[in-house]
Short mmCIF file of C-alpha atoms in Angstrom, two decimals:
data_model
loop_
_atom_site.label_atom_id
_atom_site.label_comp_id
_atom_site.label_asym_id
_atom_site.label_seq_id
_atom_site.Cartn_x
_atom_site.Cartn_y
_atom_site.Cartn_z
CA UNK A 1 -40.66 4.27 -35.70
CA UNK A 2 -44.48 4.17 -35.98
CA UNK A 3 -46.77 7.10 -36.79
CA UNK A 4 -50.36 8.01 -35.91
CA UNK A 5 -52.99 8.89 -38.44
CA UNK A 6 -51.71 12.48 -38.71
CA UNK A 7 -48.24 11.29 -39.72
CA UNK A 8 -46.60 12.27 -36.43
CA UNK A 9 -44.55 9.82 -34.40
CA UNK A 10 -46.30 8.40 -31.36
CA UNK A 11 -45.06 9.86 -28.02
CA UNK A 12 -44.55 6.42 -26.46
CA UNK A 13 -42.24 5.34 -29.23
CA UNK A 14 -40.33 8.62 -29.07
CA UNK A 15 -39.76 7.99 -25.34
CA UNK A 16 -38.64 4.44 -26.02
CA UNK A 17 -36.16 5.66 -28.63
CA UNK A 18 -34.79 8.28 -26.23
CA UNK A 19 -34.46 5.64 -23.51
CA UNK A 20 -32.48 3.42 -25.88
CA UNK A 21 -30.10 6.25 -26.75
CA UNK A 22 -29.66 7.08 -23.06
CA UNK A 23 -28.94 3.44 -22.21
CA UNK A 24 -26.22 3.30 -24.87
CA UNK A 25 -24.72 6.55 -23.60
CA UNK A 26 -24.66 5.27 -20.01
CA UNK A 27 -23.06 2.02 -21.12
CA UNK A 28 -20.31 3.87 -22.97
CA UNK A 29 -19.86 6.19 -20.00
CA UNK A 30 -19.45 3.17 -17.71
CA UNK A 31 -16.78 1.75 -20.00
CA UNK A 32 -14.97 5.07 -19.91
CA UNK A 33 -15.04 5.10 -16.12
CA UNK A 34 -13.67 1.55 -16.01
CA UNK A 35 -10.81 2.45 -18.32
CA UNK A 36 -10.09 5.59 -16.31
CA UNK A 37 -9.74 3.44 -13.18
CA UNK A 38 -6.76 1.57 -14.59
CA UNK A 39 -5.97 -1.38 -16.80
CA UNK A 40 -7.10 -4.49 -14.95
CA UNK A 41 -4.70 -6.57 -17.05
CA UNK A 42 -1.61 -4.92 -15.52
CA UNK A 43 0.46 -7.59 -13.68
CA UNK A 44 -0.12 -7.30 -9.92
CA UNK A 45 2.47 -8.04 -7.23
CA UNK A 46 2.30 -8.49 -3.48
CA UNK A 47 4.60 -7.86 -0.54
CA UNK A 48 5.41 -10.76 1.76
CA UNK A 49 5.87 -10.73 5.50
CA UNK A 50 9.11 -12.27 6.78
CA UNK A 51 8.84 -15.51 8.74
CA UNK A 52 11.15 -17.81 10.67
CA UNK A 53 12.45 -15.17 13.08
CA UNK A 54 11.74 -14.29 16.69
CA UNK A 55 11.42 -11.03 18.56
CA UNK A 56 12.22 -10.31 22.21
CA UNK A 57 9.34 -9.83 24.62
CA UNK A 58 9.99 -7.20 27.27
CA UNK A 59 6.59 -6.76 28.91
CA UNK A 60 2.88 -7.44 28.62
CA UNK A 61 1.80 -4.22 26.89
CA UNK A 62 -0.48 -4.12 23.86
CA UNK A 63 0.73 -2.32 20.73
CA UNK A 64 -1.58 -1.25 17.91
CA UNK A 65 -0.25 -0.56 14.43
CA UNK A 66 -1.60 2.56 12.77
CA UNK A 67 -1.80 3.10 9.01
CA UNK A 68 1.45 4.65 7.76
CA UNK A 69 1.49 8.14 6.36
CA UNK A 70 2.99 8.75 2.92
CA UNK A 71 3.27 11.44 0.30
CA UNK A 72 0.78 11.20 -2.53
CA UNK A 73 3.45 9.78 -4.84
CA UNK A 74 3.61 6.67 -2.60
CA UNK A 75 -0.07 6.52 -1.65
CA UNK A 76 -1.01 4.44 -4.68
CA UNK A 77 -0.93 0.93 -6.12
CA UNK A 78 1.72 2.02 -8.62
CA UNK A 79 5.38 1.17 -8.06
CA UNK A 80 7.73 4.13 -7.75
CA UNK A 81 10.89 4.43 -9.83
CA UNK A 82 13.49 7.21 -9.36
CA UNK A 83 15.51 7.48 -12.60
CA UNK A 84 17.37 10.55 -11.29
CA UNK A 85 17.63 12.39 -7.96
CA UNK A 86 14.42 14.32 -7.40
CA UNK A 87 12.67 12.70 -10.37
CA UNK A 88 9.74 10.34 -9.87
CA UNK A 89 8.05 8.01 -12.32
CA UNK A 90 6.28 4.66 -12.08
CA UNK A 91 7.14 1.17 -13.20
CA UNK A 92 5.53 0.27 -16.49
CA UNK A 93 3.00 -2.58 -16.46
CA UNK A 94 3.31 -3.47 -12.78
CA UNK A 95 1.32 -2.57 -9.68
CA UNK A 96 0.93 -3.54 -6.02
CA UNK A 97 -2.08 -5.59 -4.91
CA UNK A 98 -3.35 -2.66 -2.80
CA UNK A 99 -2.46 0.94 -2.07
CA UNK A 100 1.02 0.87 -0.57
CA UNK A 101 0.18 2.25 2.93
CA UNK A 102 -2.58 -0.34 3.44
CA UNK A 103 -0.35 -3.11 2.11
CA UNK A 104 2.56 -2.04 4.32
CA UNK A 105 0.37 -1.94 7.44
CA UNK A 106 -1.05 -5.41 6.76
CA UNK A 107 2.39 -6.97 6.22
CA UNK A 108 3.87 -5.22 9.27
CA UNK A 109 1.13 -6.66 11.49
CA UNK A 110 1.73 -10.07 9.92
CA UNK A 111 5.46 -9.68 10.61
CA UNK A 112 4.76 -9.11 14.32
CA UNK A 113 2.57 -12.21 14.31
CA UNK A 114 5.29 -14.25 12.58
CA UNK A 115 7.77 -13.04 15.18
CA UNK A 116 5.61 -14.59 17.93
CA UNK A 117 4.07 -11.29 19.01
CA UNK A 118 0.57 -11.96 17.71
CA UNK A 119 -1.07 -11.78 21.17
CA UNK A 120 0.42 -8.37 21.95
CA UNK A 121 -0.16 -6.55 18.64
CA UNK A 122 -3.33 -5.42 16.87
CA UNK A 123 -4.63 -3.04 14.24
CA UNK A 124 -5.53 0.54 15.12
CA UNK A 125 -9.27 1.08 14.86
CA UNK A 126 -10.22 -2.42 15.99
CA UNK A 127 -11.45 -1.17 19.37
CA UNK A 128 -8.49 -2.54 21.34
CA UNK A 129 -7.41 -0.95 24.61
CA UNK A 130 -3.81 -0.32 23.62
CA UNK A 131 -0.88 0.71 25.77
CA UNK A 132 1.11 1.97 22.79
CA UNK A 133 0.55 2.96 19.17
CA UNK A 134 3.12 2.46 16.43
CA UNK A 135 3.07 5.27 13.87
CA UNK A 136 5.12 5.13 10.68
CA UNK A 137 5.93 7.32 7.72
CA UNK A 138 6.98 5.87 4.36
CA UNK A 139 9.92 7.98 3.20
CA UNK A 140 11.07 5.81 0.29
CA UNK A 141 9.63 2.65 -1.16
CA UNK A 142 10.60 1.77 -4.70
CA UNK A 143 13.35 1.35 -7.26
CA UNK A 144 16.28 3.71 -7.91
CA UNK A 145 18.07 3.60 -11.25
CA UNK A 146 19.98 6.89 -11.16
CA UNK A 147 23.48 5.36 -11.22
CA UNK A 148 22.83 3.01 -14.13
CA UNK A 149 21.92 0.04 -11.95
CA UNK A 150 18.62 -0.89 -10.36
CA UNK A 151 18.36 -0.90 -6.57
CA UNK A 152 15.35 -1.25 -4.29
CA UNK A 153 15.24 1.30 -1.48
CA UNK A 154 12.90 1.15 1.52
CA UNK A 155 13.10 3.81 4.23
CA UNK A 156 10.57 4.16 7.04
CA UNK A 157 10.40 6.47 10.05
CA UNK A 158 8.74 4.83 13.07
CA UNK A 159 7.51 6.20 16.41
CA UNK A 160 6.02 4.44 19.43
CA UNK A 161 3.52 6.64 21.27
CA UNK A 162 2.33 5.93 24.82
CA UNK A 163 -1.48 5.93 24.91
CA UNK A 164 -1.65 7.19 28.51
CA UNK A 165 0.42 10.33 27.92
CA UNK A 166 0.46 10.82 24.14
CA UNK A 167 4.22 11.18 24.33
CA UNK A 168 6.74 9.55 22.00
CA UNK A 169 8.34 6.68 23.88
CA UNK A 170 10.80 5.74 21.13
CA UNK A 171 11.63 6.73 17.56
CA UNK A 172 13.88 5.31 14.85
CA UNK A 173 14.46 5.39 11.08
CA UNK A 174 14.89 2.08 9.28
CA UNK A 175 16.44 1.73 5.85
CA UNK A 176 17.35 -1.23 3.65
CA UNK A 177 18.42 -1.72 0.05
CA UNK A 178 18.55 -4.69 -2.30
CA UNK A 179 19.89 -5.01 -5.86
CA UNK A 180 17.39 -5.66 -8.64
CA UNK A 181 18.32 -7.84 -11.60
CA UNK A 182 16.33 -5.57 -13.93
CA UNK A 183 13.51 -3.03 -13.98
CA UNK A 184 10.92 -5.61 -14.99
CA UNK A 185 7.93 -6.05 -12.70
CA UNK A 186 9.02 -9.43 -11.27
CA UNK A 187 12.65 -8.41 -10.69
CA UNK A 188 11.82 -4.98 -9.29
CA UNK A 189 9.16 -6.19 -6.86
CA UNK A 190 11.34 -9.11 -5.77
CA UNK A 191 14.09 -6.66 -4.77
CA UNK A 192 11.66 -4.27 -3.06
CA UNK A 193 10.15 -7.20 -1.18
CA UNK A 194 13.62 -8.28 0.02
CA UNK A 195 14.39 -4.76 1.26
CA UNK A 196 11.01 -4.42 2.97
CA UNK A 197 11.42 -7.81 4.66
CA UNK A 198 14.65 -6.58 6.23
CA UNK A 199 12.93 -3.42 7.44
CA UNK A 200 9.97 -5.39 8.83
CA UNK A 201 12.26 -7.64 10.89
CA UNK A 202 14.20 -4.65 12.23
CA UNK A 203 11.01 -2.80 13.18
CA UNK A 204 9.52 -5.83 14.94
CA UNK A 205 12.68 -6.54 16.96
CA UNK A 206 13.17 -2.88 17.83
CA UNK A 207 9.57 -2.28 18.87
CA UNK A 208 9.26 -5.56 20.75
CA UNK A 209 12.05 -4.57 23.12
CA UNK A 210 10.14 -1.40 24.06
CA UNK A 211 6.68 -2.57 25.12
#
C-alpha cells in the first residue's frame, strides 16, 4: 500500500485493494456454487431405446408425447434405491445423464421411431397439430433391495388423450422388472435399462394400435 504526504493511504489504492478482496470472495463463492450443484466426477449413465421391433399401425393419426409427471424423488438425475418398503435413498456415485422425466420422454420418442412410427409421433410443444397426446406418470423407476437381492423396477401409468375432445381414449399401467447383479452403478443401471426397454416396447405397441 502507498501513502500520501500526510501518511494516509491513497483512496485509489484502497479501492484497488477492496476490489481484489471482492474478486477473491466472488471466486470462492463461485466454487461453492459449483460444488453445491453436484460432483461432476460422479459416473453418469444413460437409458437406451429398444430397437429391432415393430409396432402395428392402425390409422394415420398423429400422436405427441408429453413430458412425464413424477414425484420429486424421481424428478432428478439421481438413481432411486428402495432398501425397504416406503424407504427411499439414492445410488452412491451414479447418476443419469439428464433428469429422469426428460430422459424418459426422449427415449420413449426414440422407441416409437425405432418401431417404425417416426412419421406419426412427435414431441409435445413442437407446434405439431396432433390428433392425440400421450401422457405418462412415472410411478417407480429404480432399484429395490428390500428382500436381500437387487431388482430393477419400472412402473409407468399411460393415458392417450384425444385432442379434439380432451377425453381419455385409452389408459394402461405398464410394469417390468429385471434382476441386478449388484448395486454398483453399472449393474444397477443395466438392470433398470433392461426393465425400461421392456416397458418402452409395450407402450409403443399398445399405443400404436390405438391411433
